[in-house]
mmCIF file with all atom_site columns, C-alpha atoms in Angstrom:
data_model
loop_
_atom_site.group_PDB
_atom_site.id
_atom_site.type_symbol
_atom_site.label_atom_id
_atom_site.label_alt_id
_atom_site.label_comp_id
_atom_site.label_asym_id
_atom_site.label_entity_id
_atom_site.label_seq_id
_atom_site.pdbx_PDB_ins_code
_atom_site.Cartn_x
_atom_site.Cartn_y
_atom_site.Cartn_z
_atom_site.occupancy
_atom_site.B_iso_or_equiv
_atom_site.pdbx_formal_charge
_atom_site.auth_seq_id
_atom_site.auth_comp_id
_atom_site.auth_asym_id
_atom_site.auth_atom_id
_atom_site.pdbx_PDB_model_num
ATOM 1   C CA . MET A 1 1   ? 0.156   -0.101 -0.112  1.00 0.00 ? 1172 MET A CA 1
ATOM 2   C CA . PHE A 1 2   ? 0.952   3.312  -0.343  1.00 0.00 ? 1173 PHE A CA 1
ATOM 3   C CA . ALA A 1 3   ? 0.626   6.005  2.261   1.00 0.00 ? 1174 ALA A CA 1
ATOM 4   C CA . VAL A 1 4   ? 0.385   10.040 1.789   1.00 0.00 ? 1175 VAL A CA 1
ATOM 5   C CA . MET A 1 5   ? 0.647   12.068 4.712   1.00 0.00 ? 1176 MET A CA 1
ATOM 6   C CA . VAL A 1 6   ? 0.074   16.001 4.287   1.00 0.00 ? 1177 VAL A CA 1
ATOM 7   C CA . THR A 1 7   ? 0.397   18.752 6.876   1.00 0.00 ? 1178 THR A CA 1
ATOM 8   C CA . VAL A 1 8   ? -1.742  21.540 5.994   1.00 0.00 ? 1179 VAL A CA 1
ATOM 9   C CA . HIS A 1 9   ? -1.667  24.977 7.506   1.00 0.00 ? 1180 HIS A CA 1
ATOM 10  C CA . ILE A 1 10  ? -4.769  27.130 7.207   1.00 0.00 ? 1181 ILE A CA 1
ATOM 11  C CA . LYS A 1 11  ? -5.592  31.242 7.102   1.00 0.00 ? 1182 LYS A CA 1
ATOM 12  C CA . PRO A 1 12  ? -7.066  30.787 10.946  1.00 0.00 ? 1183 PRO A CA 1
ATOM 13  C CA . GLU A 1 13  ? -9.756  32.990 8.857   1.00 0.00 ? 1184 GLU A CA 1
ATOM 14  C CA . LYS A 1 14  ? -10.477 30.300 6.246   1.00 0.00 ? 1185 LYS A CA 1
ATOM 15  C CA . ARG A 1 15  ? -10.737 27.421 8.480   1.00 0.00 ? 1186 ARG A CA 1
ATOM 16  C CA . ASP A 1 16  ? -14.396 26.629 8.277   1.00 0.00 ? 1187 ASP A CA 1
ATOM 17  C CA . GLU A 1 17  ? -14.133 27.263 4.153   1.00 0.00 ? 1188 GLU A CA 1
ATOM 18  C CA . PHE A 1 18  ? -11.323 25.076 3.653   1.00 0.00 ? 1189 PHE A CA 1
ATOM 19  C CA . ILE A 1 19  ? -12.299 22.278 5.921   1.00 0.00 ? 1190 ILE A CA 1
ATOM 20  C CA . LYS A 1 20  ? -15.910 22.114 3.771   1.00 0.00 ? 1191 LYS A CA 1
ATOM 21  C CA . GLU A 1 21  ? -13.491 21.784 0.643   1.00 0.00 ? 1192 GLU A CA 1
ATOM 22  C CA . MET A 1 22  ? -11.335 19.209 2.288   1.00 0.00 ? 1193 MET A CA 1
ATOM 23  C CA . ILE A 1 23  ? -14.184 17.356 3.578   1.00 0.00 ? 1194 ILE A CA 1
ATOM 24  C CA . LEU A 1 24  ? -15.550 16.871 -0.115  1.00 0.00 ? 1195 LEU A CA 1
ATOM 25  C CA . ASP A 1 25  ? -12.308 16.136 -1.455  1.00 0.00 ? 1196 ASP A CA 1
ATOM 26  C CA . GLY A 1 26  ? -12.106 13.152 1.550   1.00 0.00 ? 1197 GLY A CA 1
ATOM 27  C CA . GLU A 1 27  ? -15.429 12.198 0.285   1.00 0.00 ? 1198 GLU A CA 1
ATOM 28  C CA . GLY A 1 28  ? -14.742 12.113 -3.693  1.00 0.00 ? 1199 GLY A CA 1
ATOM 29  C CA . SER A 1 29  ? -11.471 10.717 -3.338  1.00 0.00 ? 1200 SER A CA 1
ATOM 30  C CA . ILE A 1 30  ? -13.531 7.161  -1.349  1.00 0.00 ? 1201 ILE A CA 1
ATOM 31  C CA . ALA A 1 31  ? -16.811 7.399  -3.403  1.00 0.00 ? 1202 ALA A CA 1
ATOM 32  C CA . ASN A 1 32  ? -14.882 7.964  -6.942  1.00 0.00 ? 1203 ASN A CA 1
ATOM 33  C CA . GLU A 1 33  ? -11.369 6.204  -6.758  1.00 0.00 ? 1204 GLU A CA 1
ATOM 34  C CA . GLU A 1 34  ? -10.726 2.418  -5.982  1.00 0.00 ? 1205 GLU A CA 1
ATOM 35  C CA . GLY A 1 35  ? -7.593  2.658  -5.537  1.00 0.00 ? 1206 GLY A CA 1
ATOM 36  C CA . CYS A 1 36  ? -8.413  4.917  -2.200  1.00 0.00 ? 1207 CYS A CA 1
ATOM 37  C CA . LEU A 1 37  ? -9.037  2.959  0.366   1.00 0.00 ? 1208 LEU A CA 1
ATOM 38  C CA . LEU A 1 38  ? -8.557  5.739  3.181   1.00 0.00 ? 1209 LEU A CA 1
ATOM 39  C CA . PHE A 1 39  ? -8.678  9.134  3.474   1.00 0.00 ? 1210 PHE A CA 1
ATOM 40  C CA . ASN A 1 40  ? -8.500  10.583 7.367   1.00 0.00 ? 1211 ASN A CA 1
ATOM 41  C CA . ILE A 1 41  ? -8.386  14.272 7.838   1.00 0.00 ? 1212 ILE A CA 1
ATOM 42  C CA . ILE A 1 42  ? -7.121  14.939 11.258  1.00 0.00 ? 1213 ILE A CA 1
ATOM 43  C CA . GLU A 1 43  ? -7.540  18.303 13.266  1.00 0.00 ? 1214 GLU A CA 1
ATOM 44  C CA . ASP A 1 44  ? -4.351  19.287 15.380  1.00 0.00 ? 1215 ASP A CA 1
ATOM 45  C CA . LYS A 1 45  ? -4.233  18.882 18.908  1.00 0.00 ? 1216 LYS A CA 1
ATOM 46  C CA . GLU A 1 46  ? -2.533  22.299 19.719  1.00 0.00 ? 1217 GLU A CA 1
ATOM 47  C CA . ASP A 1 47  ? -3.764  24.410 16.355  1.00 0.00 ? 1218 ASP A CA 1
ATOM 48  C CA . PRO A 1 48  ? -6.669  24.008 15.026  1.00 0.00 ? 1219 PRO A CA 1
ATOM 49  C CA . ASN A 1 49  ? -5.940  25.780 11.960  1.00 0.00 ? 1220 ASN A CA 1
ATOM 50  C CA . CYS A 1 50  ? -3.253  22.810 11.122  1.00 0.00 ? 1221 CYS A CA 1
ATOM 51  C CA . LEU A 1 51  ? -4.738  19.972 9.645   1.00 0.00 ? 1222 LEU A CA 1
ATOM 52  C CA . HIS A 1 52  ? -2.814  16.146 9.050   1.00 0.00 ? 1223 HIS A CA 1
ATOM 53  C CA . LEU A 1 53  ? -3.974  14.333 6.210   1.00 0.00 ? 1224 LEU A CA 1
ATOM 54  C CA . TYR A 1 54  ? -3.671  10.735 6.163   1.00 0.00 ? 1225 TYR A CA 1
ATOM 55  C CA . GLU A 1 55  ? -4.189  8.648  3.037   1.00 0.00 ? 1226 GLU A CA 1
ATOM 56  C CA . VAL A 1 56  ? -3.810  5.261  1.743   1.00 0.00 ? 1227 VAL A CA 1
ATOM 57  C CA . TYR A 1 57  ? -4.014  3.989  -1.768  1.00 0.00 ? 1228 TYR A CA 1
ATOM 58  C CA . THR A 1 58  ? -3.035  0.805  -3.496  1.00 0.00 ? 1229 THR A CA 1
ATOM 59  C CA . SER A 1 59  ? -0.446  1.356  -5.012  1.00 0.00 ? 1230 SER A CA 1
ATOM 60  C CA . GLU A 1 60  ? 1.538   4.984  -6.533  1.00 0.00 ? 1231 GLU A CA 1
ATOM 61  C CA . LYS A 1 61  ? -0.252  4.867  -9.583  1.00 0.00 ? 1232 LYS A CA 1
ATOM 62  C CA . ALA A 1 62  ? -3.491  4.795  -7.618  1.00 0.00 ? 1233 ALA A CA 1
ATOM 63  C CA . PHE A 1 63  ? -2.186  8.203  -5.761  1.00 0.00 ? 1234 PHE A CA 1
ATOM 64  C CA . GLU A 1 64  ? -1.438  9.642  -9.065  1.00 0.00 ? 1235 GLU A CA 1
ATOM 65  C CA . ILE A 1 65  ? -4.850  8.922  -10.887 1.00 0.00 ? 1236 ILE A CA 1
ATOM 66  C CA . HIS A 1 66  ? -6.080  11.033 -7.495  1.00 0.00 ? 1237 HIS A CA 1
ATOM 67  C CA . GLU A 1 67  ? -4.535  13.581 -8.718  1.00 0.00 ? 1238 GLU A CA 1
ATOM 68  C CA . GLY A 1 68  ? -6.401  13.640 -11.899 1.00 0.00 ? 1239 GLY A CA 1
ATOM 69  C CA . MET A 1 69  ? -9.918  13.348 -10.380 1.00 0.00 ? 1240 MET A CA 1
ATOM 70  C CA . PRO A 1 70  ? -11.766 16.178 -10.819 1.00 0.00 ? 1241 PRO A CA 1
ATOM 71  C CA . HIS A 1 71  ? -12.376 16.483 -6.840  1.00 0.00 ? 1242 HIS A CA 1
ATOM 72  C CA . PHE A 1 72  ? -8.619  16.863 -6.665  1.00 0.00 ? 1243 PHE A CA 1
ATOM 73  C CA . LYS A 1 73  ? -8.125  19.671 -9.243  1.00 0.00 ? 1244 LYS A CA 1
ATOM 74  C CA . ARG A 1 74  ? -11.231 21.466 -7.450  1.00 0.00 ? 1245 ARG A CA 1
ATOM 75  C CA . TRP A 1 75  ? -9.742  21.454 -3.880  1.00 0.00 ? 1246 TRP A CA 1
ATOM 76  C CA . VAL A 1 76  ? -6.210  22.695 -5.605  1.00 0.00 ? 1247 VAL A CA 1
ATOM 77  C CA . GLU A 1 77  ? -7.847  25.456 -7.185  1.00 0.00 ? 1248 GLU A CA 1
ATOM 78  C CA . THR A 1 78  ? -10.364 26.340 -4.284  1.00 0.00 ? 1249 THR A CA 1
ATOM 79  C CA . THR A 1 79  ? -8.108  26.135 -1.341  1.00 0.00 ? 1250 THR A CA 1
ATOM 80  C CA . ALA A 1 80  ? -5.018  28.070 -2.719  1.00 0.00 ? 1251 ALA A CA 1
ATOM 81  C CA . ASP A 1 81  ? -5.810  30.930 -1.085  1.00 0.00 ? 1252 ASP A CA 1
ATOM 82  C CA . LEU A 1 82  ? -6.731  29.762 2.361   1.00 0.00 ? 1253 LEU A CA 1
ATOM 83  C CA . LEU A 1 83  ? -3.162  28.224 2.979   1.00 0.00 ? 1254 LEU A CA 1
ATOM 84  C CA . ALA A 1 84  ? -1.151  29.681 5.956   1.00 0.00 ? 1255 ALA A CA 1
ATOM 85  C CA . LYS A 1 85  ? 2.233   28.294 4.297   1.00 0.00 ? 1256 LYS A CA 1
ATOM 86  C CA . PRO A 1 86  ? 2.528   25.272 1.276   1.00 0.00 ? 1257 PRO A CA 1
ATOM 87  C CA . LEU A 1 87  ? 1.850   22.198 1.954   1.00 0.00 ? 1258 LEU A CA 1
ATOM 88  C CA . GLU A 1 88  ? 4.173   19.378 3.470   1.00 0.00 ? 1259 GLU A CA 1
ATOM 89  C CA . VAL A 1 89  ? 3.826   16.106 1.839   1.00 0.00 ? 1260 VAL A CA 1
ATOM 90  C CA . ALA A 1 90  ? 5.424   12.570 2.542   1.00 0.00 ? 1261 ALA A CA 1
ATOM 91  C CA . THR A 1 91  ? 5.403   9.536  1.085   1.00 0.00 ? 1262 THR A CA 1
ATOM 92  C CA . GLY A 1 92  ? 5.788   6.219  1.667   1.00 0.00 ? 1263 GLY A CA 1
ATOM 93  C CA . THR A 1 93  ? 5.221   2.163  1.271   1.00 0.00 ? 1264 THR A CA 1
ATOM 94  C CA . HIS A 1 94  ? 3.619   0.318  4.329   1.00 0.00 ? 1265 HIS A CA 1
ATOM 95  C CA . LEU A 1 95  ? 5.230   -1.607 5.815   1.00 0.00 ? 1266 LEU A CA 1
ATOM 96  C CA . PHE A 1 96  ? 2.619   -2.695 8.889   1.00 0.00 ? 1267 PHE A CA 1
ATOM 97  C CA . PRO A 1 97  ? 0.384   -3.952 8.774   1.00 0.00 ? 1268 PRO A CA 1
ATOM 98  C CA . ALA A 1 98  ? -0.147  -6.212 5.657   1.00 0.00 ? 1269 ALA A CA 1
ATOM 99  C CA . ASP A 1 99  ? -1.684  -5.289 2.251   1.00 0.00 ? 1270 ASP A CA 1
ATOM 100 C CA . SER A 1 100 ? -3.405  -8.502 2.864   1.00 0.00 ? 1271 SER A CA 1
ATOM 101 C CA . ILE A 1 101 ? -5.521  -6.652 5.882   1.00 0.00 ? 1272 ILE A CA 1
ATOM 102 C CA . TRP A 1 102 ? -6.599  -3.425 4.081   1.00 0.00 ? 1273 TRP A CA 1
ATOM 103 C CA . LYS A 1 103 ? -10.449 -2.844 2.706   1.00 0.00 ? 1274 LYS A CA 1
ATOM 104 C CA . LYS A 1 104 ? -11.815 0.193  1.686   1.00 0.00 ? 1275 LYS A CA 1
ATOM 105 C CA . GLN A 1 105 ? -13.127 2.834  4.163   1.00 0.00 ? 1276 GLN A CA 1
ATOM 106 C CA . GLU A 1 106 ? -16.666 2.978  3.793   1.00 0.00 ? 1277 GLU A CA 1
#
């Protein structure tokens, strides 16, 4: 499995607008992408204007497909001015748990 971890810093006055768009992207990813197994949006405990995304895809290719989806392109376009600073993105391959246990998020 291919994992994507993103840290997002939101302009405080744009927080509600950003979260609305972020949830739409997450819902679109789960509903429309066979290769997107998990899309979590986590609010930072110490900073409510900082979100952490944790996404799991069946492969790096599935993530590349995600980046071409209409809901993702909309998210990029609608949130660019809502960010306090650039996204922090890290990717990796799952070592544990085994790929065989993963099921699609509902």
